[in-house]
Structures are given as C-alpha cells and as structure tokens.
Coordinates of C-alpha atoms and ligand atoms in Angstrom, one line a residue:
X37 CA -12.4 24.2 -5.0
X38 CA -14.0 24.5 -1.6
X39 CA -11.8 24.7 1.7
X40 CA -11.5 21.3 3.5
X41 CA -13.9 20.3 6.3
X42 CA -12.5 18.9 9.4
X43 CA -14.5 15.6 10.0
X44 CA -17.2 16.4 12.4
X45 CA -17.8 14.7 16.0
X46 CA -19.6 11.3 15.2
X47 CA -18.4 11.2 11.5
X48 CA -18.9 7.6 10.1
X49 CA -15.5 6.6 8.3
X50 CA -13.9 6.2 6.3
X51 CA -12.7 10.1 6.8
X52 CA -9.3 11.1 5.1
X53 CA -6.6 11.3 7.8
X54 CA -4.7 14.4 6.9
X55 CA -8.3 15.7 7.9
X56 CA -7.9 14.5 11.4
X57 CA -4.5 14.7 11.7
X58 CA -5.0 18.8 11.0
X59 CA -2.5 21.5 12.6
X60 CA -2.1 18.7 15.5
X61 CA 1.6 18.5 15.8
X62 CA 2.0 19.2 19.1
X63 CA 0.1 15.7 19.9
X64 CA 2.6 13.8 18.1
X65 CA 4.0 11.0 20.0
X66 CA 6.7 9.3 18.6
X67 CA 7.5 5.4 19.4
X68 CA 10.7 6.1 17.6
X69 CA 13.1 7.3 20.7
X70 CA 11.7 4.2 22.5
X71 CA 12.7 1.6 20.1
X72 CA 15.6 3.3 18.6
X73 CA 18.4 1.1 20.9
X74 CA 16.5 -1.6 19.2
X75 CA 16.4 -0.9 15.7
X76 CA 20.1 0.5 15.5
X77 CA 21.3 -2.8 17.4
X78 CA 19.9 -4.9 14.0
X79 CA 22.1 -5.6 11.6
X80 CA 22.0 -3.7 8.7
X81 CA 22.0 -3.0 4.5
X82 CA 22.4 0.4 4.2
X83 CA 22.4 0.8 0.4
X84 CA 18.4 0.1 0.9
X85 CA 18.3 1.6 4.1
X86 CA 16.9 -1.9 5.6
X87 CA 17.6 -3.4 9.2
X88 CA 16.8 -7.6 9.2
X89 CA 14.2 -8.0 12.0
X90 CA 12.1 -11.2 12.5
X91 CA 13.7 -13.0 9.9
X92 CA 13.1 -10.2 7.2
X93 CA 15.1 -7.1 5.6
X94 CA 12.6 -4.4 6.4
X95 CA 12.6 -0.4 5.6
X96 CA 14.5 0.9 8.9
X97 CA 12.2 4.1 9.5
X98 CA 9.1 1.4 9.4
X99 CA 10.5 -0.6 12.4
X100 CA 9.2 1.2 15.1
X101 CA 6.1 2.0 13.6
X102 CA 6.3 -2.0 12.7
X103 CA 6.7 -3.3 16.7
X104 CA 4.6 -0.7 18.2
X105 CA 1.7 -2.2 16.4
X106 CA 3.3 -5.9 17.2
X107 CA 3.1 -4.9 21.0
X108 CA -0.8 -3.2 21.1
X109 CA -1.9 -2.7 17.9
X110 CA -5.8 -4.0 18.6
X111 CA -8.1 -2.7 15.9
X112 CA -11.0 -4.3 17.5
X113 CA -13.2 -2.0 15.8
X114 CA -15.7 -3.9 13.7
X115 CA -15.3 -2.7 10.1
X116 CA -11.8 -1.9 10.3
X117 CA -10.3 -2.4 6.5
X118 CA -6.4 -2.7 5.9
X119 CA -4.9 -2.7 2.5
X120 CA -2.0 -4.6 2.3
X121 CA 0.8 -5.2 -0.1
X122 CA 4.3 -5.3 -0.7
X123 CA 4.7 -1.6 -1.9
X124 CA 5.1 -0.4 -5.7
X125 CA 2.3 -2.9 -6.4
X126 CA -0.7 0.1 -6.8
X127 CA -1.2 0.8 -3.0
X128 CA -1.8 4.2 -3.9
X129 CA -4.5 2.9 -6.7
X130 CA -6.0 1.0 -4.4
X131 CA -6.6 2.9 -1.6
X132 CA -8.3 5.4 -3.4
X133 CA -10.6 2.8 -4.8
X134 CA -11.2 1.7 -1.1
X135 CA -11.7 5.3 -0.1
X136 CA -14.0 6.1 -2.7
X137 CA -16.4 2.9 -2.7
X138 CA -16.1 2.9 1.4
X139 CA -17.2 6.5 1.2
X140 CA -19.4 7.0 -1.2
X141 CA -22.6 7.9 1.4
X142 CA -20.6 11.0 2.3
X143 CA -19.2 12.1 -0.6
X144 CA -20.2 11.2 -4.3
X145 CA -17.1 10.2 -6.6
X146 CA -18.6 12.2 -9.5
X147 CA -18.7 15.8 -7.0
X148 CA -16.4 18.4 -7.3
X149 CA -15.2 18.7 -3.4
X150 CA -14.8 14.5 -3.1
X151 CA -11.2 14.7 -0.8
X152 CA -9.2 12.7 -3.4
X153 CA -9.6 15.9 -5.5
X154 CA -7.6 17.6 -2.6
X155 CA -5.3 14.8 -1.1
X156 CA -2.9 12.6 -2.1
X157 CA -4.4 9.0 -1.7
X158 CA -1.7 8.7 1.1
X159 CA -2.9 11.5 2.9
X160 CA -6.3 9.6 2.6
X161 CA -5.4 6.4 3.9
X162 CA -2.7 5.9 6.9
X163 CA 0.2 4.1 6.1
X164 CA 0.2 2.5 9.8
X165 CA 3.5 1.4 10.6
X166 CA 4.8 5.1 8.9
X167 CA 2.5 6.8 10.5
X168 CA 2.6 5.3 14.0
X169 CA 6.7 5.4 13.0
X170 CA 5.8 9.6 13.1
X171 CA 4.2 9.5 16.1
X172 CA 0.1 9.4 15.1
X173 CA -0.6 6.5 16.4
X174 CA -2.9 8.7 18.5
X175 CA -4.7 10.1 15.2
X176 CA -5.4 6.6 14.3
X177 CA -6.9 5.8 17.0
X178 CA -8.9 8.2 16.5
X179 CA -10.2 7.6 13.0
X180 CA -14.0 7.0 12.8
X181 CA -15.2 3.8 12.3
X182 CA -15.2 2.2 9.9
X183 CA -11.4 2.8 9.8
X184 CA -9.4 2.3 6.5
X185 CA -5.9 1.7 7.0
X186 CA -2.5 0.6 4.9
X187 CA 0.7 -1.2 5.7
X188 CA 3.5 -3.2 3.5
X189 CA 3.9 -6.1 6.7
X190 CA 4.4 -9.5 6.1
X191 CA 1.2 -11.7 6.9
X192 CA 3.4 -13.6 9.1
X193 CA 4.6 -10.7 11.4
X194 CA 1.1 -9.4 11.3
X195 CA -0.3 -9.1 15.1
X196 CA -3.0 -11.2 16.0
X197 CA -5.3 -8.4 15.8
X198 CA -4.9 -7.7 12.1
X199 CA -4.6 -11.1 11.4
X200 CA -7.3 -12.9 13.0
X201 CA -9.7 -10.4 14.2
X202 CA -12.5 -11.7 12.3
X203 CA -14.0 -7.8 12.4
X204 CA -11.2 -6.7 10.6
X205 CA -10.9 -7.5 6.9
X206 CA -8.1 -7.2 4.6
X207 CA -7.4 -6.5 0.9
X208 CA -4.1 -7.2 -0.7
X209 CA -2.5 -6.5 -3.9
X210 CA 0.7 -7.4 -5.8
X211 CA 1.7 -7.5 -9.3
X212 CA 4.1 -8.9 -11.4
X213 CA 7.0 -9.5 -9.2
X214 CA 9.5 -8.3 -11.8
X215 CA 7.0 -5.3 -12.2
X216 CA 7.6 -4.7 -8.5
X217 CA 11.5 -4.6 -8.9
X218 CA 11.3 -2.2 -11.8
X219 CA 8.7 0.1 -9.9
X220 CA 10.7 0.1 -7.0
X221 CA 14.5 1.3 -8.4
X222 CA 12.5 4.5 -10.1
X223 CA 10.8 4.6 -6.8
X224 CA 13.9 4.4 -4.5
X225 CA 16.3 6.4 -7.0
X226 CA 14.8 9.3 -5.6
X227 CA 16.4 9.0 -2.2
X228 CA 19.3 7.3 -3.6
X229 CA 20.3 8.9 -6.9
X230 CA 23.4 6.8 -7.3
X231 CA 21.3 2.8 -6.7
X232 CA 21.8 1.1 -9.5
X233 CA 18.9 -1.5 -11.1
X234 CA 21.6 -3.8 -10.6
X235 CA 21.8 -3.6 -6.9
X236 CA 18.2 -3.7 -6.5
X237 CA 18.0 -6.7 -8.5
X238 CA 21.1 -8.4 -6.7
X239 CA 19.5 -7.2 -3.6
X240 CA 16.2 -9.0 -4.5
X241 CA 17.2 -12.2 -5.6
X242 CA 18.6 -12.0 -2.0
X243 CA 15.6 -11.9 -0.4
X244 CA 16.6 -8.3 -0.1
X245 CA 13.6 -5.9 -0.9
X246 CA 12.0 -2.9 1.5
X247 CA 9.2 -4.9 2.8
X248 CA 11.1 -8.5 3.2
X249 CA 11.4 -10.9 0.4
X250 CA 8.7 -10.5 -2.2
X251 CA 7.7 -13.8 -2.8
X252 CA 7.3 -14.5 0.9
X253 CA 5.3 -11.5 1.3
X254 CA 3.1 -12.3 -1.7
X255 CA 2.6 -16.0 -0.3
X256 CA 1.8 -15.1 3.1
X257 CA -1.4 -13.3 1.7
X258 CA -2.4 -15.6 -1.0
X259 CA -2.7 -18.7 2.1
X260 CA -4.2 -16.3 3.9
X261 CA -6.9 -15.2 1.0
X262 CA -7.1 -19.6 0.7
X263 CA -7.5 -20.5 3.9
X264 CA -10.1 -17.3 5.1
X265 CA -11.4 -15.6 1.5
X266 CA -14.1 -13.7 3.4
X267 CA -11.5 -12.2 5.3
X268 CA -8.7 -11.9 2.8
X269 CA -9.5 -10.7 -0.5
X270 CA -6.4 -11.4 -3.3
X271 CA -6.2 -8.8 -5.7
X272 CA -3.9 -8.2 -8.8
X273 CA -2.8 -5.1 -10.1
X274 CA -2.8 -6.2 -13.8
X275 CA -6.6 -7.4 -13.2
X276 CA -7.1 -3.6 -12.3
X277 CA -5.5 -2.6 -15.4
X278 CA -7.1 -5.3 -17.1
X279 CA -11.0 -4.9 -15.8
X280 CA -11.1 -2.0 -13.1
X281 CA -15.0 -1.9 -12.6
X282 CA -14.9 -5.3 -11.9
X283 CA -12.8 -4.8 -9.9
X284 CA -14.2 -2.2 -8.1
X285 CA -17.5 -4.3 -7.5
X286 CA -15.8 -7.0 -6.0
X287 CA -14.1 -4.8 -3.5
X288 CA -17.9 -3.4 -2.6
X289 CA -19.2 -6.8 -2.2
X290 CA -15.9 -8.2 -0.3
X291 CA -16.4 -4.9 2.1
X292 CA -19.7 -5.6 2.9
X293 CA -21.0 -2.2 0.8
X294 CA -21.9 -3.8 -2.9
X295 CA -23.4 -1.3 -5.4
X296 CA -27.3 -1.6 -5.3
X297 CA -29.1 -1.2 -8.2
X298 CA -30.0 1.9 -8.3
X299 CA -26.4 3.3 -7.7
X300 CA -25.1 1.1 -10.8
X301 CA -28.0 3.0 -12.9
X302 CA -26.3 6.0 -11.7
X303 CA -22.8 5.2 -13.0
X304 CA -21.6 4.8 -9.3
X305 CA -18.5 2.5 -10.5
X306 CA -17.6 4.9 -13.5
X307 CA -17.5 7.5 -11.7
X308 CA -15.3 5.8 -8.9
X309 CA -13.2 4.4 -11.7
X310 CA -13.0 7.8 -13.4
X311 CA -12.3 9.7 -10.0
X312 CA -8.9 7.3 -9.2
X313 CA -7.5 6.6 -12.8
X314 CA -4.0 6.7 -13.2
X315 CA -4.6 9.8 -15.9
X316 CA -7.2 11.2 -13.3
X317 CA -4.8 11.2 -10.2
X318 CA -1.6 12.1 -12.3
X319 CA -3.0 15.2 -13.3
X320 CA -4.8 16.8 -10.2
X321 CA -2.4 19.4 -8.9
X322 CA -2.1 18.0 -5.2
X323 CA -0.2 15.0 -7.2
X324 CA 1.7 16.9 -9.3
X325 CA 3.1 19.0 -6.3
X326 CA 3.3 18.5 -2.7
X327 CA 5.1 15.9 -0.8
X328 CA 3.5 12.6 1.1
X329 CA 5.1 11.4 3.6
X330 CA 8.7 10.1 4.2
X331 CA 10.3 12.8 1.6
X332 CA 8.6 11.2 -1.5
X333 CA 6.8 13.4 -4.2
X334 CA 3.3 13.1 -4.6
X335 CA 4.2 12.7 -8.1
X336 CA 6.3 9.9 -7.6
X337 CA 3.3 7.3 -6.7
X338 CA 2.6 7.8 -10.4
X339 CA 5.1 6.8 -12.8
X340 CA 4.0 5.2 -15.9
X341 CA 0.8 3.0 -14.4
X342 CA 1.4 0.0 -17.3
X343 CA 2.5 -3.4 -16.9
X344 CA 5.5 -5.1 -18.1
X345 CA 8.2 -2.1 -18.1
X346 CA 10.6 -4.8 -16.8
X347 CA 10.8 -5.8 -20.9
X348 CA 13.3 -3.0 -21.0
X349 CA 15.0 -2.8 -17.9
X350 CA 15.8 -6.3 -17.7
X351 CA 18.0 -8.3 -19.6
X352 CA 17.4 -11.9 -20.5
X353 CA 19.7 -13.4 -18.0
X354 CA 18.2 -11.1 -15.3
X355 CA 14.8 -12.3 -16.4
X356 CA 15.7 -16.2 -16.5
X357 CA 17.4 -16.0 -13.0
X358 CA 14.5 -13.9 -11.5
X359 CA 12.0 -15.9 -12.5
X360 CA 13.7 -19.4 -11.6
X361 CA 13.8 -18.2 -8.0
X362 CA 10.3 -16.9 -8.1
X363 CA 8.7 -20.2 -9.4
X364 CA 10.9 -22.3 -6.8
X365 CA 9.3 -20.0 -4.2
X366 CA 6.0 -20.0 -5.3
X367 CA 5.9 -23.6 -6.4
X368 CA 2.8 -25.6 -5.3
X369 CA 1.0 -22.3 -4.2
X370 CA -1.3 -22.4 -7.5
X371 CA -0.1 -18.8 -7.9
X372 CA 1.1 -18.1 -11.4
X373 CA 1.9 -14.5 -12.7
X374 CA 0.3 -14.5 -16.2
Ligands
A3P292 P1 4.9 2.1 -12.0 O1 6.1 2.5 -11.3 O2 5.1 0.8 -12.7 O3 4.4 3.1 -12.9 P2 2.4 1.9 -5.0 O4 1.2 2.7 -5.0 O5 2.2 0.5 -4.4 O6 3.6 2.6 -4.5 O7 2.7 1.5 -6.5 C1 3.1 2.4 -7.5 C2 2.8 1.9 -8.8 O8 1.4 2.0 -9.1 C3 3.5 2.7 -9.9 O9 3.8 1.8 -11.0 C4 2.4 3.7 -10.3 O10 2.6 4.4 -11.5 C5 1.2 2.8 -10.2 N1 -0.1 3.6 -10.0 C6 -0.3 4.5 -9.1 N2 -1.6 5.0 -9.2 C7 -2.2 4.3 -10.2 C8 -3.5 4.3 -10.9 N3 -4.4 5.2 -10.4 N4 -3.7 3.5 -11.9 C9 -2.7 2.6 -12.3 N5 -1.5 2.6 -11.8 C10 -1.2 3.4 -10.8

C-alpha cells in the first residue's frame, strides 16, 4: 500500500487526524497537570476508574479533556460534525461511515490508498475530550474544515458551542442498552482482567457507567434530535445492522452531502458500506494490530458486531431488573428499544 500523505496546506476536511497529528509530540500540551487538583479532589469509583463530576460518574482520564472543552471549546467553524454516543454503541462504525461519506471528493471508498485502509477509525476521527485529555487540543484546532470530531459527553454538559452552534451538527448513536452493558465488560476487561459482569451490571443499574448513566445520556440526545432534527440526527446501531445503506444516505443528506445521481449509479454507498463493514474493518491489519489510544487494541473496537449478546450474558433476573429501570427512565420519551 502507498505511504501516507500528510494533508496539504488548504486541505478541505474531513482529513484523518493521525495525519496531522504526525511526529508532532513535542507540540503536545497537556490540560491534564492544570486540572489534575481538580479531578483528584472528586470523589471517586475506582473499580471503573470513574470520578462523579457535574452530577455524573465519568471516565477519570476524560475529565480534563471534558472541562477544557467546557471552559473554550468554540468550534465555530461552519461544517463542524461531532459524533456522539455513549461508547460501545458503534462509535468506531460510525465514524468511519462519517469519514468516508464526508470524504468521498478526496478519496474514493472503492480505492486502494482510502486512509481507513491504513488507520484505525479512531485515528481517523478525534475522540475530543481524549485527545484534548493528551494534550492535542492544538492538532484539533488545526483540523481543516469541515472538521469531524467524536466524544461520549452528556448532551447536558455539552458547551454551548457544541450544543447550540447552529453551524455545528451532530450525529448520535446508541443501541440496545443491555447491548451496551455487555459490549462494555468485554471492552473494559481488558484493563481490568479481574471486573466481573456482575459489577458492571451492579455498577449500571447505579447510574454507574464510563460516560454517566446510560439512559440519561441516551435521553439527552433523543430531546435534542426532537426539539432541533436538522441539527441532531438520532441514529441506532441495530438500524445499521438492520439497513446500513440506508443508513448511510441519510447521514449524506443530514450532513448536507447527499449522494447525487450519478454517484449512486456508481455504487458510491456500496462501496462506503463495503469499505467500513464489521468483516471489512476486522480484517485489515492496522485493526488486527496496533494500539489506539488510551492502551486499547485496535482489535478490541471489534468484537462480535451482532445484536443481542446480552441473551447469554444475562440472566433473567438481570434482564427483568435492567429493563424495569430503563423503561422508568425512558418513560414518556417515545423511545422504545425494539
Ligand atoms: P460488540 O462488543 O457488541 O461486538 P464502540 O465503537 O462504540 O466502542 O462500539 C463497539 C461495538 O461496535 C462492538 O460491539 C463492536 O464489535 C461493534 N462494531 C465495531 N465496528 C463495527 C462495524 N463496522 N460494524 C458493526 N459493528 C461494529
């Protein structure tokens, strides 16, 4: 495969980051010494590694990453896209759909040199509040426009910039919450060999999870998607499963970029649903080996890619009690998990 290409001066975006990021580690700045009296002040659950802030249990290495971007995030670019979600839920799907429809003029899902070829989707798309956490908060600023981003924040503790920016735009995805518990143990296991599904579950039900409680995360974006669908687009990972080029044109038409005619002739949406597949991705050697961010595996944003695995990690009890609390939360939302 042909060596990367640093984006050039005036690229249009969306460009993967790693690109930009390149041998720069002497620019890092980290936001992390500054807020570190803060975060370890917060009181803490260390079995998940979380710190409560603003009400919510959230990832501890996210935090500062989390209130630089409270304090000055401003995207004020227009065309900025973030992809949102509660993790575990097909971030890593998504974003490559997002890069691949978003940046389809530069490179053609169907050639041979297309960056998800080469990169983890991760190292596509910034995880912001990680990223800024590591100290390239700098790199995204300097991300051509139109800038594709990620995070796993709340709607509520979203800055005002994110949130109401009418420039910016927003796509989120969940899943079945019980889904999401499942994903997350094989996910977290990694780091913590000894967690139990148990304590995840107990943790949870608690309100416990590594991006707050998951039903309040899921909620905050589905008003969102109600009260401003042009700028909040709802999307669920068993749809994906379920219809993927569908899928796929209704995140070109929600960005702004539908498919015209003669690109659907071509097999445009094929090819992007070909290029990120689960069996795709999986198998690409950059995702076999390597390691994203935060001492995960490549590998590991690629487990089984089905729905319903919960029928044999849960038992019934867990399932009853689960989904009691879920449908309390979620009652009188409209939002039912088929
Ligand atoms: P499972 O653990 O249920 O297999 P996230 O990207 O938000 O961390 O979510 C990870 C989940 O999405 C994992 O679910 C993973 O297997 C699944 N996934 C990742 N890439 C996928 C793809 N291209 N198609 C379908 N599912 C995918």
């Amino acid at each position: 495969m042909a060596a990367p290409s640093k984006p050039q001066h005036g690229a249009i975006g969306p460009v993967p980051f790693k690109d930009v990021i390149g041998d720069a580690m002497a620019q890092r700045s980290s936001p992390e010494e500054e807020y570190a009296g803060v975060v370890s002040s917060l009181p803490s659950y260390p079995k998940l590694r979380l710190r409560h802030y603003q009400g919510m249990w959230l990832m501890e290495y996210t935090l500062p990453g989390i209130m630089a971007i409270q304090r000055s995030f401003v995207p004020r670019r227009h065309g900025d896209v973030v992809l949102a979600s509660p993790g575990k839920c097909g971030t890593t799907w998504l974003k490559a759909l997002a890069f691949a429809v978003l940046a389809r003029g530069a490179y053609s899902p169907a050639s041979d040199r297309h960056p998800l070829l080469r990169l983890n989707p991760h190292d596509c798309v910034p995880f912001m509040e990680g990223a800024i956490s590591e100290g390239w908060g700098g790199k995204i600023d300097e991300l051509p426009s139109p800038r594709l981003m990620s995070t796993h924040m709340q709607h509520a503790a979203l800055p005002k910039s994110i949130a109401d920016e009418p420039g910016c735009k927003v796509v989120y995805i969940c899943r079945e919450p019980k889904d999401i518990l499942v994903s997350a143990w094989h996910f977290f296991r990694i780091i913590e060999p000894d967690l139990s599904f148990q304590e995840v579950f107990e943790a949870a039900c608690d309100g416990k999870f590594l991006t707050g409680a998951i039903w309040d995360h899921i909620i905050g974006y589905w008003n969102a998607c109600k009260a401003n669908p042009e700028k909040v687009l709802f999307l669920v990972y068993e749809d994906l499963l379920r219809d993927p080029a569908n899928i796929v044109r209704k995140l070109a038409d929600f960005l702004g970029q539908p498919f015209s005619s003669t690109e659907e002739e071509a097999g445009l949406v094929t090819d992007i649903v070909r290029l990120c597949s689960f069996e795709n991705l999986k198998s690409l050697e950059v995702n076999k080996m390597g390691e994203a961010s935060f001492a995960f595996p490549n590998a590991s944003y690629f487990r089984k890619g089905k729905a319903g695995d919960w029928k044999i990690h849960m038992t019934p009890e867990m399932v009853e009690c689960f989904d009691t609390i879920v449908k309390e939360k979620m009652h009188g939302s409209g939002l039912v998990f088929a």
